[in-house]
mmCIF file of C-alpha atoms in Angstrom:
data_model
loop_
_atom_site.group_PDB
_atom_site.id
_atom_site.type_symbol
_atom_site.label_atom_id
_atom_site.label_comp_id
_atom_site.label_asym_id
_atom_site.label_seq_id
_atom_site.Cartn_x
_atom_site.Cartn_y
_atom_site.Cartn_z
ATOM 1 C CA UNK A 243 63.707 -58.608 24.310
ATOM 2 C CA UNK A 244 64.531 -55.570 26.195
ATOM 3 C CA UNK A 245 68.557 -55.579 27.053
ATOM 4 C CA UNK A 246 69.630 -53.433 30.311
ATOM 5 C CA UNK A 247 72.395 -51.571 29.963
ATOM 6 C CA UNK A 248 74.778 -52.229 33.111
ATOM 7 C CA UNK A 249 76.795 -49.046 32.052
ATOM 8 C CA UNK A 250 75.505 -45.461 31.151
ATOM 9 C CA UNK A 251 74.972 -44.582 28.173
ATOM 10 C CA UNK A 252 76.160 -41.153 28.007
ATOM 11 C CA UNK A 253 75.626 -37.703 25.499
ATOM 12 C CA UNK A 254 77.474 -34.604 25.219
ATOM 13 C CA UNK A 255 75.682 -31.173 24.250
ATOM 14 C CA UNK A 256 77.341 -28.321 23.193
ATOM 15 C CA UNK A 257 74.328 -25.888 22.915
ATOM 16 C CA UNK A 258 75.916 -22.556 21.418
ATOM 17 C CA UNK A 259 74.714 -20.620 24.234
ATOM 18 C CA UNK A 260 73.855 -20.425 28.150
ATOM 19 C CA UNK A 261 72.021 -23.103 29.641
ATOM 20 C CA UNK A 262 70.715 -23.118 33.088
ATOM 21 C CA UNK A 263 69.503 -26.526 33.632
ATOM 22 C CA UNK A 264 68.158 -26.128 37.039
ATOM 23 C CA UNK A 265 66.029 -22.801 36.231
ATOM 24 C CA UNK A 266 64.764 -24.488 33.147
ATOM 25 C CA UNK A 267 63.806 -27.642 34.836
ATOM 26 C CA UNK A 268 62.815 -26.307 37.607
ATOM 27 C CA UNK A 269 59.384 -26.339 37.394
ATOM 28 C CA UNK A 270 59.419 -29.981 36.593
ATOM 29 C CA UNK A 271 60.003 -30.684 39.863
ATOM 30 C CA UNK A 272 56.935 -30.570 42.247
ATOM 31 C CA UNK A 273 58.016 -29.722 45.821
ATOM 32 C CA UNK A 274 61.355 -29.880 47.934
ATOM 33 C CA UNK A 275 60.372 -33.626 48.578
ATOM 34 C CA UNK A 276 59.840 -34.991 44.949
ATOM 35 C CA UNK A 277 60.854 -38.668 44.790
ATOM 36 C CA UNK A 278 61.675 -37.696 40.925
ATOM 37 C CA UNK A 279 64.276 -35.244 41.688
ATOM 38 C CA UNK A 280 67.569 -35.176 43.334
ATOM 39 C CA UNK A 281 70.059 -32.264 43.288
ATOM 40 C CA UNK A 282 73.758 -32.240 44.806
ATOM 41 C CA UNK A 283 76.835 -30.203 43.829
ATOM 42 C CA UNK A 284 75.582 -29.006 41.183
ATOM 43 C CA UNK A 285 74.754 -32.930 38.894
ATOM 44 C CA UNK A 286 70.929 -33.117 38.701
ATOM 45 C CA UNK A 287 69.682 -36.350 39.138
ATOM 46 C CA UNK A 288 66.327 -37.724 37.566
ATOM 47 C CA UNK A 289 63.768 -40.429 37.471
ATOM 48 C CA UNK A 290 61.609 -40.485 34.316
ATOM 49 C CA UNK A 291 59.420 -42.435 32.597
ATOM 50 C CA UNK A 292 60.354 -42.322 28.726
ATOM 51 C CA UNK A 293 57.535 -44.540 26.133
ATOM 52 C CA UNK A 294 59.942 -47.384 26.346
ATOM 53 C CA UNK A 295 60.360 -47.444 30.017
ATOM 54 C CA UNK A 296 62.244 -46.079 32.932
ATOM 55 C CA UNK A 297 65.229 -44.434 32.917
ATOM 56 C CA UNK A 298 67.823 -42.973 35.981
ATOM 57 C CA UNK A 299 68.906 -39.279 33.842
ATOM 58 C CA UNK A 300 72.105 -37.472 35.469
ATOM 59 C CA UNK A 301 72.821 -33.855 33.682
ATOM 60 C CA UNK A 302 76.152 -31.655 34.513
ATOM 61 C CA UNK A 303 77.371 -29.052 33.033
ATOM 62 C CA UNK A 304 80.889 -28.519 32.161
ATOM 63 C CA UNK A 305 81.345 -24.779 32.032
ATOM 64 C CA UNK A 306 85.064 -24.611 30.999
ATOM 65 C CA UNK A 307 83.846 -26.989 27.672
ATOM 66 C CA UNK A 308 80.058 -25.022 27.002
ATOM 67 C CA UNK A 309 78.986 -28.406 27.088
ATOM 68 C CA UNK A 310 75.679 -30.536 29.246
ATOM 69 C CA UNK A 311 76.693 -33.907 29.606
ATOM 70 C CA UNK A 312 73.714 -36.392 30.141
ATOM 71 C CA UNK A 313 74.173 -39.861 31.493
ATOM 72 C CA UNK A 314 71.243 -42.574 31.216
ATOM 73 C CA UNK A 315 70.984 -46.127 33.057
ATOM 74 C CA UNK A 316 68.156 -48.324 31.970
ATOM 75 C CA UNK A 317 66.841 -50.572 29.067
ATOM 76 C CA UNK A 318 68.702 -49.666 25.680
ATOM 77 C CA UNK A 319 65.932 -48.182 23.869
ATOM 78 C CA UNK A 320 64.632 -45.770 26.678
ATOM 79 C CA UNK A 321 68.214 -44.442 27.687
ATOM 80 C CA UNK A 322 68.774 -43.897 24.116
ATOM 81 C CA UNK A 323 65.289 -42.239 23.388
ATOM 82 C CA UNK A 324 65.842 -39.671 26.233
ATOM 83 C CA UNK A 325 69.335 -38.410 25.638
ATOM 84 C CA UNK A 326 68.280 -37.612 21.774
ATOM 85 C CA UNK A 327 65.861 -35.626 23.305
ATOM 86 C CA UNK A 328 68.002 -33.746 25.703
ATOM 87 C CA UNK A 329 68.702 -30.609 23.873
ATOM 88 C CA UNK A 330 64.994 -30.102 23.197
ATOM 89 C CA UNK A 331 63.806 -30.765 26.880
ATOM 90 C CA UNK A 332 66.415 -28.184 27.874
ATOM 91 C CA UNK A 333 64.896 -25.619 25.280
ATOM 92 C CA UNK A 334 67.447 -26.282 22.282
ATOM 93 C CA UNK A 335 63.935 -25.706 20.305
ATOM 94 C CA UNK A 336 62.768 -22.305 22.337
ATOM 95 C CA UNK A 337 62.941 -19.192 20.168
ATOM 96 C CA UNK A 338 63.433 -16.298 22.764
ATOM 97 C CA UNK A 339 63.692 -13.975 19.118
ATOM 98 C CA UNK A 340 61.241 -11.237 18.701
ATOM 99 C CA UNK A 341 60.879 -10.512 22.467
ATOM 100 C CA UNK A 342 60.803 -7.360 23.813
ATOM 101 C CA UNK A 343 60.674 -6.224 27.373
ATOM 102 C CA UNK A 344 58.172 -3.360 27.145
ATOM 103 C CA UNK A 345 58.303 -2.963 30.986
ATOM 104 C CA UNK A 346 61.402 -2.595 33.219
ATOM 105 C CA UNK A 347 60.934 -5.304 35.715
ATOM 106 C CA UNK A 348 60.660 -7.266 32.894
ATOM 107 C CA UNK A 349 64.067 -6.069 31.108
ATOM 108 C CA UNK A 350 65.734 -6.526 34.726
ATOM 109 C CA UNK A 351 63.642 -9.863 35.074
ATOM 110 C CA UNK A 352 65.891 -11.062 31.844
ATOM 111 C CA UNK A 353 69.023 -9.426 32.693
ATOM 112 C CA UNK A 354 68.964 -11.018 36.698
ATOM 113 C CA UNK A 355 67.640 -15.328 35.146
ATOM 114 C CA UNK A 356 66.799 -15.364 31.693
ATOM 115 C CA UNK A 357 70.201 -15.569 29.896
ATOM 116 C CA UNK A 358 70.414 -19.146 30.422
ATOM 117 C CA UNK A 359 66.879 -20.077 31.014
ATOM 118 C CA UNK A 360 65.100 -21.930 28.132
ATOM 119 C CA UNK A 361 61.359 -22.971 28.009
ATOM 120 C CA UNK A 362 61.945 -26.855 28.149
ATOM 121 C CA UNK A 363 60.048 -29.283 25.717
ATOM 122 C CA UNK A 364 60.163 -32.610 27.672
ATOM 123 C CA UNK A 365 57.538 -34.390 24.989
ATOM 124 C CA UNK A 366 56.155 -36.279 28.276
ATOM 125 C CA UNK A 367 52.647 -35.633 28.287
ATOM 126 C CA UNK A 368 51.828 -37.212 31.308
ATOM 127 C CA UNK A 369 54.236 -36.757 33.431
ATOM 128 C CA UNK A 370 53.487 -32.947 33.232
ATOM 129 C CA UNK A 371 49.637 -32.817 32.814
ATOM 130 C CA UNK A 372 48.954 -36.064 35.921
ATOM 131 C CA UNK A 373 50.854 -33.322 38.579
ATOM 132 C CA UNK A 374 49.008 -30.120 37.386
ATOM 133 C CA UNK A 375 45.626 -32.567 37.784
ATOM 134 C CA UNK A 376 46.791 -33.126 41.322
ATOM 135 C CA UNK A 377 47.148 -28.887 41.781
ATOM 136 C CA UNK A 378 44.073 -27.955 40.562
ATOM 137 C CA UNK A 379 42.429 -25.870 43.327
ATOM 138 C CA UNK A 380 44.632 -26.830 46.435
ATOM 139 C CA UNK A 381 46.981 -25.523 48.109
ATOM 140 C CA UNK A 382 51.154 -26.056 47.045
ATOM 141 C CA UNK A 383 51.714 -27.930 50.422
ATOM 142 C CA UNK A 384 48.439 -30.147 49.839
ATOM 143 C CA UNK A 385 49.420 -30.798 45.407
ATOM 144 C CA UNK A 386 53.255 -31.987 46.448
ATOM 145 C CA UNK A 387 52.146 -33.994 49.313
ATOM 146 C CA UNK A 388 49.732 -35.802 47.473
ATOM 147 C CA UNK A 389 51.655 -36.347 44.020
ATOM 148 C CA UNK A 390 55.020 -37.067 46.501
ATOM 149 C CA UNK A 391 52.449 -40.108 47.970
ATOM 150 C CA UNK A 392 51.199 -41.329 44.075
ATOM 151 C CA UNK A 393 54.626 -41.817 42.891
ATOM 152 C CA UNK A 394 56.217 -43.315 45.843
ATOM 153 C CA UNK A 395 52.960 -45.624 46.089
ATOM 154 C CA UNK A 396 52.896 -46.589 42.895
ATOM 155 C CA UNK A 397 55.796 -45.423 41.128
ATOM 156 C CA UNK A 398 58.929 -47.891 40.444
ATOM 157 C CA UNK A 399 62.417 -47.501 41.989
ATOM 158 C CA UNK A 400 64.719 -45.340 39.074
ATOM 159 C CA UNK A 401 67.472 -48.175 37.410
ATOM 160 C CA UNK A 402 71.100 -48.102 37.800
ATOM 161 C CA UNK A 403 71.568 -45.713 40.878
ATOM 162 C CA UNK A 404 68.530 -44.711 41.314
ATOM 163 C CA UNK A 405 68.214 -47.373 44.493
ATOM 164 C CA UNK A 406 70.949 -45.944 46.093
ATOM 165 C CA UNK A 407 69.833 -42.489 45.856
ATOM 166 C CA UNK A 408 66.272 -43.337 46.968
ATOM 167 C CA UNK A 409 65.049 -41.992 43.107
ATOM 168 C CA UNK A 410 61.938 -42.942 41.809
ATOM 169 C CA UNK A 411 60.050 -42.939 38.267
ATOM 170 C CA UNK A 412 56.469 -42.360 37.968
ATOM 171 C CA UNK A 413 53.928 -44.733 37.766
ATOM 172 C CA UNK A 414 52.776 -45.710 34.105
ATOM 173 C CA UNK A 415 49.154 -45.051 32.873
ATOM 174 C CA UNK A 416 48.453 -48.833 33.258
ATOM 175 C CA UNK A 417 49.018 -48.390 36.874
ATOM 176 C CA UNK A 418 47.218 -46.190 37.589
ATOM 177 C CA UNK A 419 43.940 -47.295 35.500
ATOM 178 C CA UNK A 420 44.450 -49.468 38.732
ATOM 179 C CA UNK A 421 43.503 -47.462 41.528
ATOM 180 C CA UNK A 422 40.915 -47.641 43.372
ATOM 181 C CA UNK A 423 38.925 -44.723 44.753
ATOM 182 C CA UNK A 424 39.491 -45.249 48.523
ATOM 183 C CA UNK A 425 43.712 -45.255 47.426
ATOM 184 C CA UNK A 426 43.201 -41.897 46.284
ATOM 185 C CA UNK A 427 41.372 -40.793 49.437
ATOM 186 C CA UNK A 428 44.764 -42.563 51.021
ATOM 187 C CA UNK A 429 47.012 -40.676 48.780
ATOM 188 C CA UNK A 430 45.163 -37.054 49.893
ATOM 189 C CA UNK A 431 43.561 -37.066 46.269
ATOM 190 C CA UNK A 432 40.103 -35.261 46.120
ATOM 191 C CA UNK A 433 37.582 -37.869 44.201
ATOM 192 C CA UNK A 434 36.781 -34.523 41.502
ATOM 193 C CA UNK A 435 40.722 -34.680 40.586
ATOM 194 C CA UNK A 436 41.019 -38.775 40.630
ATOM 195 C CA UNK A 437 38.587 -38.575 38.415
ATOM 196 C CA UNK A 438 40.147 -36.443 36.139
ATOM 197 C CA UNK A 439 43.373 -38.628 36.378
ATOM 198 C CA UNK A 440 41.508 -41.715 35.728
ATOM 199 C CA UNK A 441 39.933 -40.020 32.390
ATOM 200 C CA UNK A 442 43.057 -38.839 31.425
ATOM 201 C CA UNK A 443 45.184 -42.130 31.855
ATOM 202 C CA UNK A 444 42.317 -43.744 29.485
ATOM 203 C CA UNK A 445 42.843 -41.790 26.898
ATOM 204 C CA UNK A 446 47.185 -41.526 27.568
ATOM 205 C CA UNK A 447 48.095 -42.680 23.671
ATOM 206 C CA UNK A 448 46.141 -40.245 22.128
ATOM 207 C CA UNK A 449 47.453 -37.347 24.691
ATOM 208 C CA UNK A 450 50.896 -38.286 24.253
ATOM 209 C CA UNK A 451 50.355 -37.753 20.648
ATOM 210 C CA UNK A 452 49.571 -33.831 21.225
ATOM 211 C CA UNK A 453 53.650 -33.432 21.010
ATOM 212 C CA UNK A 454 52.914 -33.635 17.189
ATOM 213 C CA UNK A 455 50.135 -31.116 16.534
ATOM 214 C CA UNK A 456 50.067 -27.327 16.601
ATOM 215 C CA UNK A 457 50.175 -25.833 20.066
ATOM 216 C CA UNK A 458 46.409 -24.282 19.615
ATOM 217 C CA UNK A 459 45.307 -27.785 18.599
ATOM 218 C CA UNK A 460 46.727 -29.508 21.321
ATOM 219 C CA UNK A 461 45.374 -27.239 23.471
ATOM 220 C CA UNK A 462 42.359 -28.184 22.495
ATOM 221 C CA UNK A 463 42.942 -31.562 22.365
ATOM 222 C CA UNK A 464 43.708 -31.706 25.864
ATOM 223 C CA UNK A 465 40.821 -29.724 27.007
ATOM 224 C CA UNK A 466 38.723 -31.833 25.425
ATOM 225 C CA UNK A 467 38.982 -34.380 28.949
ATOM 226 C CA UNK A 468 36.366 -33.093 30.987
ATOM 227 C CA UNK A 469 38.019 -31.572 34.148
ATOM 228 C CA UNK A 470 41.541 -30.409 32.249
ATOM 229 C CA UNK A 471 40.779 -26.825 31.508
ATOM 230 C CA UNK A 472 42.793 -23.468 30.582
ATOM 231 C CA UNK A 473 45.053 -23.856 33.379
ATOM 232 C CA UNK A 474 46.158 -27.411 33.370
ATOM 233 C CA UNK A 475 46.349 -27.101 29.920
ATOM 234 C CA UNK A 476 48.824 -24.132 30.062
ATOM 235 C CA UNK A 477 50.901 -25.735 32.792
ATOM 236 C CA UNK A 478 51.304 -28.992 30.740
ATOM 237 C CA UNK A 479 52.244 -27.019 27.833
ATOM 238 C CA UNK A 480 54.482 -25.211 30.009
ATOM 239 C CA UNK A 481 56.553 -28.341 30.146
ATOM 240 C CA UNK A 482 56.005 -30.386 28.008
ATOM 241 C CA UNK A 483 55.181 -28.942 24.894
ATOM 242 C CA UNK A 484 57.730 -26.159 24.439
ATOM 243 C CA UNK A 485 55.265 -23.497 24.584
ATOM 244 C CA UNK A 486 56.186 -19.833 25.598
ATOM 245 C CA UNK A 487 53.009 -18.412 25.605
ATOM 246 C CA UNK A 488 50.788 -20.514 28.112
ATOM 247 C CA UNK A 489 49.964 -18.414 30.548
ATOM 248 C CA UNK A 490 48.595 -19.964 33.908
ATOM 249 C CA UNK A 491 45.453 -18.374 33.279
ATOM 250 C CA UNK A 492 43.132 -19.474 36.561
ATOM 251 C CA UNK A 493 45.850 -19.540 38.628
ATOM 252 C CA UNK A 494 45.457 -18.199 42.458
ATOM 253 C CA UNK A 495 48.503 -16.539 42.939
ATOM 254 C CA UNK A 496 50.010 -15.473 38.740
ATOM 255 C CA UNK A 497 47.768 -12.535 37.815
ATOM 256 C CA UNK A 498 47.839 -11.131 41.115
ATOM 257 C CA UNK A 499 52.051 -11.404 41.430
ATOM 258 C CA UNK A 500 52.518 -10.136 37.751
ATOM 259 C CA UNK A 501 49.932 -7.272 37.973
ATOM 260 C CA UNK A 502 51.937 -6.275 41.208
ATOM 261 C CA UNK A 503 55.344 -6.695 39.372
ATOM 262 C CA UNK A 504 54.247 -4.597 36.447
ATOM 263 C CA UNK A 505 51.728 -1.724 37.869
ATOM 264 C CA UNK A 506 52.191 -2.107 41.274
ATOM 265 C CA UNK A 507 48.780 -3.158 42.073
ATOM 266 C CA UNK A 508 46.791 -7.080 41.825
ATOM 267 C CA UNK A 509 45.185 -7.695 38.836
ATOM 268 C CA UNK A 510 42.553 -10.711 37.616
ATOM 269 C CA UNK A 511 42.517 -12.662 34.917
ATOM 270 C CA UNK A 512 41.040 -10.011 32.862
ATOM 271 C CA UNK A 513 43.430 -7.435 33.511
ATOM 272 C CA UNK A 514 46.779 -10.095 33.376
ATOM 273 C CA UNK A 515 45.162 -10.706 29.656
ATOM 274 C CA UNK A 516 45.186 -6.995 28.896
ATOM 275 C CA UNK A 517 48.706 -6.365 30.717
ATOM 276 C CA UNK A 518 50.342 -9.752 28.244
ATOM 277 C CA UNK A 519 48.763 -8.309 25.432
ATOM 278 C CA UNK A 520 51.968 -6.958 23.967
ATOM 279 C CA UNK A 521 53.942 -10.161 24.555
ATOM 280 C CA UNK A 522 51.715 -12.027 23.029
ATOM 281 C CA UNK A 523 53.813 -15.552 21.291
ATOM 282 C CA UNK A 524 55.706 -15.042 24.628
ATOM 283 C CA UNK A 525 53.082 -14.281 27.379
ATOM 284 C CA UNK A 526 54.822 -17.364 29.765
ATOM 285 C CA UNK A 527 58.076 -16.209 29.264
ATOM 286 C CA UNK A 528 57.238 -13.154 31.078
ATOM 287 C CA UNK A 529 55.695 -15.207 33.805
ATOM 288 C CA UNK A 530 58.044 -17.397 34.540
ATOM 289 C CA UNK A 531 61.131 -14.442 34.120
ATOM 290 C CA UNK A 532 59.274 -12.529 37.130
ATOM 291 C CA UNK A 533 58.928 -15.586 39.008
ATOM 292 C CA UNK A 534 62.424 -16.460 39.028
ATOM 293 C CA UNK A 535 63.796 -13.036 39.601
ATOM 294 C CA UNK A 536 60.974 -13.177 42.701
ATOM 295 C CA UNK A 537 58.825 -10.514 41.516
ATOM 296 C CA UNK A 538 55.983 -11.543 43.520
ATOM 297 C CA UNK A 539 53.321 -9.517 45.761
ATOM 298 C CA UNK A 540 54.186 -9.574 49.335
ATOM 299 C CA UNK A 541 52.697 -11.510 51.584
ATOM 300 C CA UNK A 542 50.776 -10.020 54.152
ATOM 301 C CA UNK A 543 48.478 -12.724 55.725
ATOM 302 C CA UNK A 544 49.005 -16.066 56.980
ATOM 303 C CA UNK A 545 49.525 -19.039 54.271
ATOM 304 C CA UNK A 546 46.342 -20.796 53.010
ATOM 305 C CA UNK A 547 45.829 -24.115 55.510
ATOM 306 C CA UNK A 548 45.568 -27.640 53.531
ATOM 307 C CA UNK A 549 42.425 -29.072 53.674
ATOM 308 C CA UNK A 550 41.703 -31.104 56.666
ATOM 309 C CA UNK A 551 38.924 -33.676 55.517
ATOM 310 C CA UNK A 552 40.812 -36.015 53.343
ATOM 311 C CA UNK A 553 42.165 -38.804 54.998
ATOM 312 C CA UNK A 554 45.925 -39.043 54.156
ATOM 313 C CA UNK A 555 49.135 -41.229 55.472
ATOM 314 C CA UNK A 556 52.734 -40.139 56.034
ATOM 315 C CA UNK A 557 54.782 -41.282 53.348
#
């Protein structure tokens, strides 16, 4: 019988060294207008769905104590299962040792952000790789829009006060083995990527398990769904595994924003290999240091235009 818990249940953190929780969360949160996410005075407010179900997740930090403070609403089990994994989703498990900045917007990169940014280990498969599915070859405005639709579609409303925020949690794999094709159309989902989502919810036990295994094995495990390649591999593992050297490989805008950073000049794919090289075991960190000191390539041209042929709804 699954008991609710009318009161948080609450864990303090005392990590041993600087923790930014928004920079190392931040890319969990996919656009200004996730349903998931809700920031205010500095308390971070989230809506996540743990193995035993959902949970309403408030983090603060308490500066004058070194401490994070997590408070969970929701059944027993899944509040409990989340705040024992707090310290590892904020990075308690990320080894920054052995790094070295072998170009100086890099070393300024990591003086300006990285002191108390972590790479996070969430251990939620899912709710990492079902977003980057959404992404895949679209642009920002057209990915948010359309995973901001899925979850407030189908997604539940976040216990405790997660109502009165307006929080949500994201729909389970069982729901959305449920949706038909025309609800993607709906939801501004291409039918290549529903696809992919629908293989990948089929197969959600045996993903989840990927937390287990070696990074280059789960890799491959994931991969092994037919439309998950390199890059929504690397931006799963990003998240959810912990894993500071998945670069976005594929990715429209990251070779050409860290080959400017670094030389000056765009590079490809080929050349952002070559440039990473010497970072190798901590190619991502590099990424995602220039991207939040905004070391990225101007912009000289109007923004790509979202795709106009999908039907979609205001939601």
């Amino acid at each position: 019988m699954t008991i609710t818990v009318p009161r948080p249940l609450v864990r303090s953190w005392a990590p041993g060294r600087p923790v930014n929780v928004a920079a190392t969360w931040g890319t969990l949160r996919r656009g200004a207008g996730d349903p998931t996410w809700k920031s205010s005075g500095g308390v971070l407010w989230r809506g996540v769905l743990t193995p035993l179900g959902a949970v309403t997740l408030r983090v603060s930090t308490r500066h004058s104590e070194a401490r994070v403070v997590g408070h969970a609403w929701g059944a027993a089990d899944a509040a409990t299962w989340l705040l024992d994994r707090l310290p590892s989703m904020l990075g308690e498990d990320d080894d920054p040792s052995g790094f070295v900045a072998h170009h100086p917007p890099v070393a300024a990169a990591l003086e300006h952000r990285g002191a108390g940014w972590r790479v996070p280990r969430t251990g939620l498969v899912l709710e990492s790789l079902v977003p980057a599915i959404i992404e895949q070859k679209v642009t920002g405005q057209e990915a948010f829009a359309g995973y901001r639709r899925l979850v407030r579609r189908l997604g539940q409303t976040a216990p405790g006060p997660g109502a009165e925020l307006g929080l949500s949690v994201p729909p389970a794999p069982e729901q959305l083995r449920r949706v038909a094709s025309w609800e993607w159309l709906r939801m501004g989902v291409s039918p290549q990527r529903a696809d992919t989502v629908m293989r990948v919810v089929r197969v959600a036990d045996r993903l989840a398990d990927v937390v287990d295994l070696p990074l280059a094995q789960a890799h491959r495990r994931l991969r092994a769904v037919p439309g998950v390649g390199v890059w929504t591999a690397a931006e799963t593992a990003q998240r959810a595994l912990g894993d500071a050297d998945a670069v976005s490989f594929g990715d429209y805008h990251v070779a050409k924003n860290i080959g400017w950073a670094l030389t000056g000049e765009e590079v490809d794919d080929d050349g952002l290999a070559e440039l990473l090289e010497p970072y190798r075991g901590h190619r991502y960190r590099v990424q995602r240091l220039l991207e939040l000191a905004g070391m990225m390539r101007p912009r000289r041209g109007p923004r790509m235009a979202p795709r106009r042929h999908l039907p979609t709804q205001r939601l």
